[in-house]
Short mmCIF file of C-alpha atoms and ligand atoms in Angstrom, two decimals:
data_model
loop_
_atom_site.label_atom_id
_atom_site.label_comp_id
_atom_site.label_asym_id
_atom_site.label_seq_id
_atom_site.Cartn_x
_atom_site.Cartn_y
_atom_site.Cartn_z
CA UNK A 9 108.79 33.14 120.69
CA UNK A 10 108.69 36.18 122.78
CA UNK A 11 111.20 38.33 122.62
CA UNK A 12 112.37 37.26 126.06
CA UNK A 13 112.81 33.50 125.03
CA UNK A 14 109.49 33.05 126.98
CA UNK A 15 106.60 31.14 124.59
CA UNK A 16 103.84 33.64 123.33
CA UNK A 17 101.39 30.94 124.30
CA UNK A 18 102.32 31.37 127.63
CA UNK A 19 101.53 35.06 127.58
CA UNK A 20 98.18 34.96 125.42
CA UNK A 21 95.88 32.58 124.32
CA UNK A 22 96.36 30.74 121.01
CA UNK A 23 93.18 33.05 119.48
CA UNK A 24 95.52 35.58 120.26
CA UNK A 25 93.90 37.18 123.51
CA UNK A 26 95.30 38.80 126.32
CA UNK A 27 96.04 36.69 128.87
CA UNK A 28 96.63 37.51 132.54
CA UNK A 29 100.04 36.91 133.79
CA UNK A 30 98.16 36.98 137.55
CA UNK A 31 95.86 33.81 138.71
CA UNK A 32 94.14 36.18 141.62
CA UNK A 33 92.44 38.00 138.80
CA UNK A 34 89.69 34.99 137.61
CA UNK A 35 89.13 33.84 141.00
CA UNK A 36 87.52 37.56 141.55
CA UNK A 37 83.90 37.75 141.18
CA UNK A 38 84.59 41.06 140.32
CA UNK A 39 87.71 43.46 138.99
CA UNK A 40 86.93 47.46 140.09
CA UNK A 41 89.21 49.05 137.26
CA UNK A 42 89.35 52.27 139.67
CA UNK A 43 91.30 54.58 137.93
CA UNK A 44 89.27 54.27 135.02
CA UNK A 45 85.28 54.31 136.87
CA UNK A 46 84.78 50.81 135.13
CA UNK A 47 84.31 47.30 136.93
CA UNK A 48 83.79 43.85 135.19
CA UNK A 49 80.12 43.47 137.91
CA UNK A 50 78.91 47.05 136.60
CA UNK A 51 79.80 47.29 133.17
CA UNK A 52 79.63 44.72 129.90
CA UNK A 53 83.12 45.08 129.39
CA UNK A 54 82.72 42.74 126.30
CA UNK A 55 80.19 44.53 124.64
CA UNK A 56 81.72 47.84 125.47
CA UNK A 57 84.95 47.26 124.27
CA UNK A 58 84.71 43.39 123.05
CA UNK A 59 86.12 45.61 119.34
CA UNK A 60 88.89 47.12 120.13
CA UNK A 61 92.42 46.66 118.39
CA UNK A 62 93.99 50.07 118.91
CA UNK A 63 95.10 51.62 122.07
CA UNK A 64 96.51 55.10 121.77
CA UNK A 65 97.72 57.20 124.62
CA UNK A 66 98.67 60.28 125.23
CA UNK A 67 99.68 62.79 127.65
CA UNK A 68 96.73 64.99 128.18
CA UNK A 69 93.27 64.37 128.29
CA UNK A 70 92.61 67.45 125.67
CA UNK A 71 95.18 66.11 123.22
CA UNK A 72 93.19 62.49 122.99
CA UNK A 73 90.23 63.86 122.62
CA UNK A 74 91.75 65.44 119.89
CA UNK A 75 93.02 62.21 118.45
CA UNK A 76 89.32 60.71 119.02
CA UNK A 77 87.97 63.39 117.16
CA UNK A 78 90.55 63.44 114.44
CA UNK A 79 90.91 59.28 113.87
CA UNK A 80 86.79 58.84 114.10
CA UNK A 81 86.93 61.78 110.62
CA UNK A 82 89.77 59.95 108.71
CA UNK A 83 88.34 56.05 109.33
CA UNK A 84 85.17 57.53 108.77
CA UNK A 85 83.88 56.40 111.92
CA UNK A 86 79.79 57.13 112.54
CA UNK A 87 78.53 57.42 116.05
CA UNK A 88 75.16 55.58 116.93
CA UNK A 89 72.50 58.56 115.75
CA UNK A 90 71.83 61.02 118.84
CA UNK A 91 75.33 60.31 120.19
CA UNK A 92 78.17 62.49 120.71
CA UNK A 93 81.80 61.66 121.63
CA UNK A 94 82.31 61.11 125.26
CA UNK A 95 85.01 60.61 128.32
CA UNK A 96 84.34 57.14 129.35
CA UNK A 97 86.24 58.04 132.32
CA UNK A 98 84.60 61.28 133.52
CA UNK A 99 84.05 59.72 136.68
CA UNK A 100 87.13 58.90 137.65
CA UNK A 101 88.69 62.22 137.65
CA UNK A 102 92.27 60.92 136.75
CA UNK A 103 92.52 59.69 133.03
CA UNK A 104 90.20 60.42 130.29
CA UNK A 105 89.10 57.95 127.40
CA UNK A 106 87.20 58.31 124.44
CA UNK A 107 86.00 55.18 122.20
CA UNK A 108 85.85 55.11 118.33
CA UNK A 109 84.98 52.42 116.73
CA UNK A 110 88.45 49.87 117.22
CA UNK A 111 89.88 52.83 118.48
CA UNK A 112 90.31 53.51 122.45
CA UNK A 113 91.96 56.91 123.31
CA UNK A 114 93.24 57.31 126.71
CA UNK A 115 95.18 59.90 128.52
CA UNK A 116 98.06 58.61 130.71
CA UNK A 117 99.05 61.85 132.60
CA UNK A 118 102.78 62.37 133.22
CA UNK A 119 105.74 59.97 134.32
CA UNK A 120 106.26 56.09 134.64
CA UNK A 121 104.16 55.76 137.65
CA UNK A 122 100.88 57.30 136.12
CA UNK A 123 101.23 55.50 132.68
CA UNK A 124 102.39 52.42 134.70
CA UNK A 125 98.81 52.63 136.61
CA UNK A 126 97.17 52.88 133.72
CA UNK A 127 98.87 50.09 131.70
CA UNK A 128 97.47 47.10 134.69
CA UNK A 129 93.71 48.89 134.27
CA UNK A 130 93.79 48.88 130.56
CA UNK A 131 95.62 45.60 130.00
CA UNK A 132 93.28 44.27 132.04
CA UNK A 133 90.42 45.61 130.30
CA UNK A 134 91.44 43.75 127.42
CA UNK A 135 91.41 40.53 128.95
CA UNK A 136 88.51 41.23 130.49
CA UNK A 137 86.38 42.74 127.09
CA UNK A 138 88.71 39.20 125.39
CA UNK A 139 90.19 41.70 122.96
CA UNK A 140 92.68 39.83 120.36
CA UNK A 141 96.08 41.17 119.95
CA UNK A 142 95.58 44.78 120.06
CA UNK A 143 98.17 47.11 119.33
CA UNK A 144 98.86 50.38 122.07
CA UNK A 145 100.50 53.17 121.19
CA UNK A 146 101.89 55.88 122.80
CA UNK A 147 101.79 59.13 120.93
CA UNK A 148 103.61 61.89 122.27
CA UNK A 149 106.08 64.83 123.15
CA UNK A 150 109.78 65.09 124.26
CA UNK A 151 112.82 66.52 124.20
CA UNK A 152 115.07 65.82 120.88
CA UNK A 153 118.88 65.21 121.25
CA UNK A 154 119.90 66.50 117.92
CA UNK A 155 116.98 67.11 116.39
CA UNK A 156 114.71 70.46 115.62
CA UNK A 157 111.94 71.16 116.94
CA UNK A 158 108.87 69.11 115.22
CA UNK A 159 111.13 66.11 114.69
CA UNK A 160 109.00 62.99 114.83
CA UNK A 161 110.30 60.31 116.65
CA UNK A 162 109.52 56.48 116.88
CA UNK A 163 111.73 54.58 119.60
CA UNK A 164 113.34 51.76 119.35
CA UNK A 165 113.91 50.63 122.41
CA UNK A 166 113.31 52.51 126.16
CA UNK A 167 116.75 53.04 128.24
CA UNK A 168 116.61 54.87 131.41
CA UNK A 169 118.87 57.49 132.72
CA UNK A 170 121.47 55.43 133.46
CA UNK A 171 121.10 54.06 129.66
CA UNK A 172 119.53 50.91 131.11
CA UNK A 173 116.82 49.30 128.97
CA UNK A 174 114.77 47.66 131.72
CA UNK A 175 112.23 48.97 134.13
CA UNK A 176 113.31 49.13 137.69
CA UNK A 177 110.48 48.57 140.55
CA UNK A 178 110.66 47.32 143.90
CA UNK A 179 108.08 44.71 144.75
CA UNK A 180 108.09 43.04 148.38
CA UNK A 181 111.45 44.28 149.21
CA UNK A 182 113.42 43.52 146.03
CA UNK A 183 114.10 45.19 143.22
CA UNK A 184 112.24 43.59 139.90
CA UNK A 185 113.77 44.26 136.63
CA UNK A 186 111.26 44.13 133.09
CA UNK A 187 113.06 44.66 129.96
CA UNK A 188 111.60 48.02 127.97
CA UNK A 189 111.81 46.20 124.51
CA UNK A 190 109.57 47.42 121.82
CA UNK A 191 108.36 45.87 118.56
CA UNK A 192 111.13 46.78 116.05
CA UNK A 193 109.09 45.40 113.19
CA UNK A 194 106.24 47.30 114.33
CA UNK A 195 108.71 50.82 114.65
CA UNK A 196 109.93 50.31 110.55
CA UNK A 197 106.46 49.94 109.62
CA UNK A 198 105.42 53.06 111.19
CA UNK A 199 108.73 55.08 110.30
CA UNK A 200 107.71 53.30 106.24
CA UNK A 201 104.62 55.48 106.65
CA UNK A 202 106.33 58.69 107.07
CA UNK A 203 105.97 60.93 103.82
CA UNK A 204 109.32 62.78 103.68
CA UNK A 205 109.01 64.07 100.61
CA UNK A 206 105.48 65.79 101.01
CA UNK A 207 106.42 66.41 104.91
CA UNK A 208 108.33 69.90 106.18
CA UNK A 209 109.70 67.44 108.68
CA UNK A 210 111.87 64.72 109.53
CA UNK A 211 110.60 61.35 110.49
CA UNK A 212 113.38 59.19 112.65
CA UNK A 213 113.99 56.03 114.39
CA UNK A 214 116.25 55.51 117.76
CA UNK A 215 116.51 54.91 121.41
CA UNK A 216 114.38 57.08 123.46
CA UNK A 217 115.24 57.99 127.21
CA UNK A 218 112.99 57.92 129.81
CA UNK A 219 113.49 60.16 133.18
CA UNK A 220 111.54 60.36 136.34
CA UNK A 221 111.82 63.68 136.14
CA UNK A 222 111.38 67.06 133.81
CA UNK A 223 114.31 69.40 135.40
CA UNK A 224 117.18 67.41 136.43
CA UNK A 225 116.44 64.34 135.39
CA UNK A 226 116.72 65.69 131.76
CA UNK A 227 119.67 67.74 132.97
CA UNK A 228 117.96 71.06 132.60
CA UNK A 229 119.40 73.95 134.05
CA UNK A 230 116.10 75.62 134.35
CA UNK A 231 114.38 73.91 137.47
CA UNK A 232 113.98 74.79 141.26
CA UNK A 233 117.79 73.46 141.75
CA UNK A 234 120.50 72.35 139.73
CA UNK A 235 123.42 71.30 141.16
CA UNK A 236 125.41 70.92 138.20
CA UNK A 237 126.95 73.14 135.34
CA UNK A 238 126.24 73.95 131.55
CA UNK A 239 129.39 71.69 130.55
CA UNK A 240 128.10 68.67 132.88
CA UNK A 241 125.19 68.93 131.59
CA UNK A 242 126.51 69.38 127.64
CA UNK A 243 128.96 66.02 128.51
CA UNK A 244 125.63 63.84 129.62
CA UNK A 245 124.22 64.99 127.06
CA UNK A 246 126.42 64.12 124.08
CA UNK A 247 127.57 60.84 125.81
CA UNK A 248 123.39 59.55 125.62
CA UNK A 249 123.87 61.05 121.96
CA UNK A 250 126.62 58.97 121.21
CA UNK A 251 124.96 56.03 122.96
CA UNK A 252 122.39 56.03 120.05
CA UNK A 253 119.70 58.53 122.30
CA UNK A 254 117.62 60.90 120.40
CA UNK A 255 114.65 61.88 122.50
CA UNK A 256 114.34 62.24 125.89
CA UNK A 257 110.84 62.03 127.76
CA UNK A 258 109.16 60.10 130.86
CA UNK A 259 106.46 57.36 129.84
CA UNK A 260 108.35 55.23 127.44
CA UNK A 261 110.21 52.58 129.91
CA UNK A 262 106.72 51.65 131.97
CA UNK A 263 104.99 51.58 128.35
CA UNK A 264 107.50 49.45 126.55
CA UNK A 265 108.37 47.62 129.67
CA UNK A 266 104.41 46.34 130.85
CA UNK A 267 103.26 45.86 127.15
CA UNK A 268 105.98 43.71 126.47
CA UNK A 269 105.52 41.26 129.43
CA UNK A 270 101.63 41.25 128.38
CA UNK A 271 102.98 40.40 125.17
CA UNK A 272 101.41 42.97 123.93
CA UNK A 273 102.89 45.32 120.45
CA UNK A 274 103.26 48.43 120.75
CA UNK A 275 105.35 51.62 119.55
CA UNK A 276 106.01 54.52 120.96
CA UNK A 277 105.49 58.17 118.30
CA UNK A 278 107.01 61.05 120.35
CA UNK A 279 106.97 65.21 118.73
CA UNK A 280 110.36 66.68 120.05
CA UNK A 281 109.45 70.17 121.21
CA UNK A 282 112.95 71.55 121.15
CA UNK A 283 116.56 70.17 120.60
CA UNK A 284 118.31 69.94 124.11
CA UNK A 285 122.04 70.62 123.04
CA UNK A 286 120.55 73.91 122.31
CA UNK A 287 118.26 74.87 125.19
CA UNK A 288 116.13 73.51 128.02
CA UNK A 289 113.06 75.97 127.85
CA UNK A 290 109.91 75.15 125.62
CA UNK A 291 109.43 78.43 123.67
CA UNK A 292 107.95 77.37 120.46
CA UNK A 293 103.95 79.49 120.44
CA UNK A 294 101.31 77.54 121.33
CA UNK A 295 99.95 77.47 117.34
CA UNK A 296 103.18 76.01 116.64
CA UNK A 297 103.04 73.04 119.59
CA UNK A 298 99.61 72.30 118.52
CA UNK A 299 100.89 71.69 114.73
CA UNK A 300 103.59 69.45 116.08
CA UNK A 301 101.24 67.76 118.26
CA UNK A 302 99.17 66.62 115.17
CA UNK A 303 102.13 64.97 113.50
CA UNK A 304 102.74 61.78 115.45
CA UNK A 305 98.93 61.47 115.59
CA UNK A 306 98.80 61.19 111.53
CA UNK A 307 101.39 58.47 111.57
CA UNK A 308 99.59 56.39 113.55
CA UNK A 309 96.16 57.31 112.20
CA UNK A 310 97.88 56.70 108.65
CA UNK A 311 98.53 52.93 109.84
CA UNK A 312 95.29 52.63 111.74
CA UNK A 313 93.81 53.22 108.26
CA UNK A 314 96.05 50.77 106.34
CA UNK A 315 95.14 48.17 108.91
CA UNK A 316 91.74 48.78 108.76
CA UNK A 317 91.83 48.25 104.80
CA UNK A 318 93.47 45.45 104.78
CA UNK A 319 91.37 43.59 107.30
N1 DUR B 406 108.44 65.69 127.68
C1 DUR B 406 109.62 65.51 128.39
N2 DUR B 406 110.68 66.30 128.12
C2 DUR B 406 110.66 67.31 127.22
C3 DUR B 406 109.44 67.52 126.51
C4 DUR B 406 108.37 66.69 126.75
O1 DUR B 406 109.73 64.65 129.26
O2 DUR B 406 111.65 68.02 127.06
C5 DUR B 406 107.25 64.84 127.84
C6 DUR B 406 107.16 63.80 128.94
C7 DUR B 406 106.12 64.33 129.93
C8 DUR B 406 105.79 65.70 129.46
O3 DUR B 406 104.94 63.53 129.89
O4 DUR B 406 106.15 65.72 128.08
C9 DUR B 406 106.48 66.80 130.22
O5 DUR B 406 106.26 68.03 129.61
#
């Protein structure tokens, strides 16, 4: 069963491929994935991407190029000879994606509605190239509640900012509501792979919060406006702590929200950058943000590798 109480048969086929929760989609003769310069009439979306089981995303186009570059060296991945690594997506000017063997690596941009856009073009890739069961990840940065700078964090479940865990979108009119759940199994697995002994940095699991915006959304007190004081913002702050909130960043609720009703797994590795009950400013050098950067990526590359070995 789905986490919902809906059937998983319902959401993918029994070989364990995505399956479209939308009927208009087959009757197309063709699907323009638009954001992504891709179609289903212009491209062999099978033999593109027929292999892929991982989906990792991240904020910036630079950092998953990074992660391309980085996951293709520790799986040992070989590009055809002649070939170099390239943005799939060049064309579309918006997100940028880089293949690797069963590894996709896309760039989301910021907030729920870019990472939301995303989520439809991708998932529907996957139907489209019949992938079976892949896993997405989103690998990160945020804001830590608690937690120093460097902290690596692996949600276990998406709230918004009114501690809510379900994603909130009007369609026709009305407001639809998708739960943000994420694979808990999936979350201990990953947190199992953390090396705290050999690591100068903690590894943790908890609720993450997701804003719609940076400033006051997080309750910063750094933005254009702020219309509230230090102590407000100190009182939200401790009451999401208390709540069981450690991190605090903007993709999360779309991510865990649309992979869930694809029935889809999927995790969520976020780098705080800073602890908010001690400041609102990013001030860490950029030598030391790039480190960071690199430390959710080796989680996930660590379990890439395992899975890869085992199957
Ligand atoms: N982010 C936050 N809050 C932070 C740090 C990072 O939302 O304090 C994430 C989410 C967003 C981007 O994509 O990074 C904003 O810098």
């Amino acid at each position: 069963f789905h986490a919902d109480g809906e059937m998983l048969e319902k959401i993918r086929y029994p070989d364990g491929s995505v399956r479209l929760r939308n009927p208009n989609i087959e009757l197309m003769d063709q699907d323009i994935l638009y954001h992504l310069a891709l179609g289903s009439g212009s491209h062999d979306l099978v033999e593109m991407f027929g292999d892929v089981k991982f989906v990792c995303m991240g904020g910036t186009p630079k950092r998953v190029e990074q992660f391309a570059n980085y996951i293709m060296q520790e799986i040992g991945h070989k590009l055809p000879c002649g070939t170099t690594l390239f943005d799939i997506s060049q064309f579309s000017y918006r997100y940028s994606m880089y293949k690797v063997g069963p590894v996709l690596s896309v760039s989301h941009g910021m907030g729920i509605p870019s990472v939301g856009i995303l989520l439809h073009e991708i998932i529907k890739l996957m139907y489209h190239a019949k992938v079976k069961d892949p896993i997405f990840f989103r690998i990160g940065t945020c804001g830590g509640i608690g937690l120093e700078g460097g902290t690596v964090v692996i949600s276990e479940e998406a709230v918004d900012g009114l501690l809510r865990p379900f994603l909130e979108l009007p369609v026709l009119g009305k407001m639809v509501h998708r739960p943000s759940k994420l694979d808990k199994h999936l979350a201990r697995e990953l947190k199992a792979m953390s090396r705290p002994d050999q690591e100068p940095y903690d590894t943790v699991i908890g609720k993450t919060m997701c804003t719609y915006d940076f400033y006051e959304g997080q309750g910063r007190l750094d933005g254009a406006f702020c219309d509230f004081s230090e102590n407000e913002k100190m009182e939200y702050l401790n009451k999401v702590h208390k709540a069981g909130v450690v991190n605090i960043e903007m993709e999360s609720l779309s991510f865990a929200s649309l992979t869930h009703h694809a029935g889809i797994k999927s995790a969520v590795v976020c780098v705080t950058l800073l602890d908010r009950l001690k400041g609102d400013q990013v001030m860490a050098p950029k030598e030391v943000l790039e480190e960071w950067q690199i430390r959710p990526q080796k989680l996930v590359s660590r379990y890439i590798k395992r899975y890869l070995q085992r199957n």
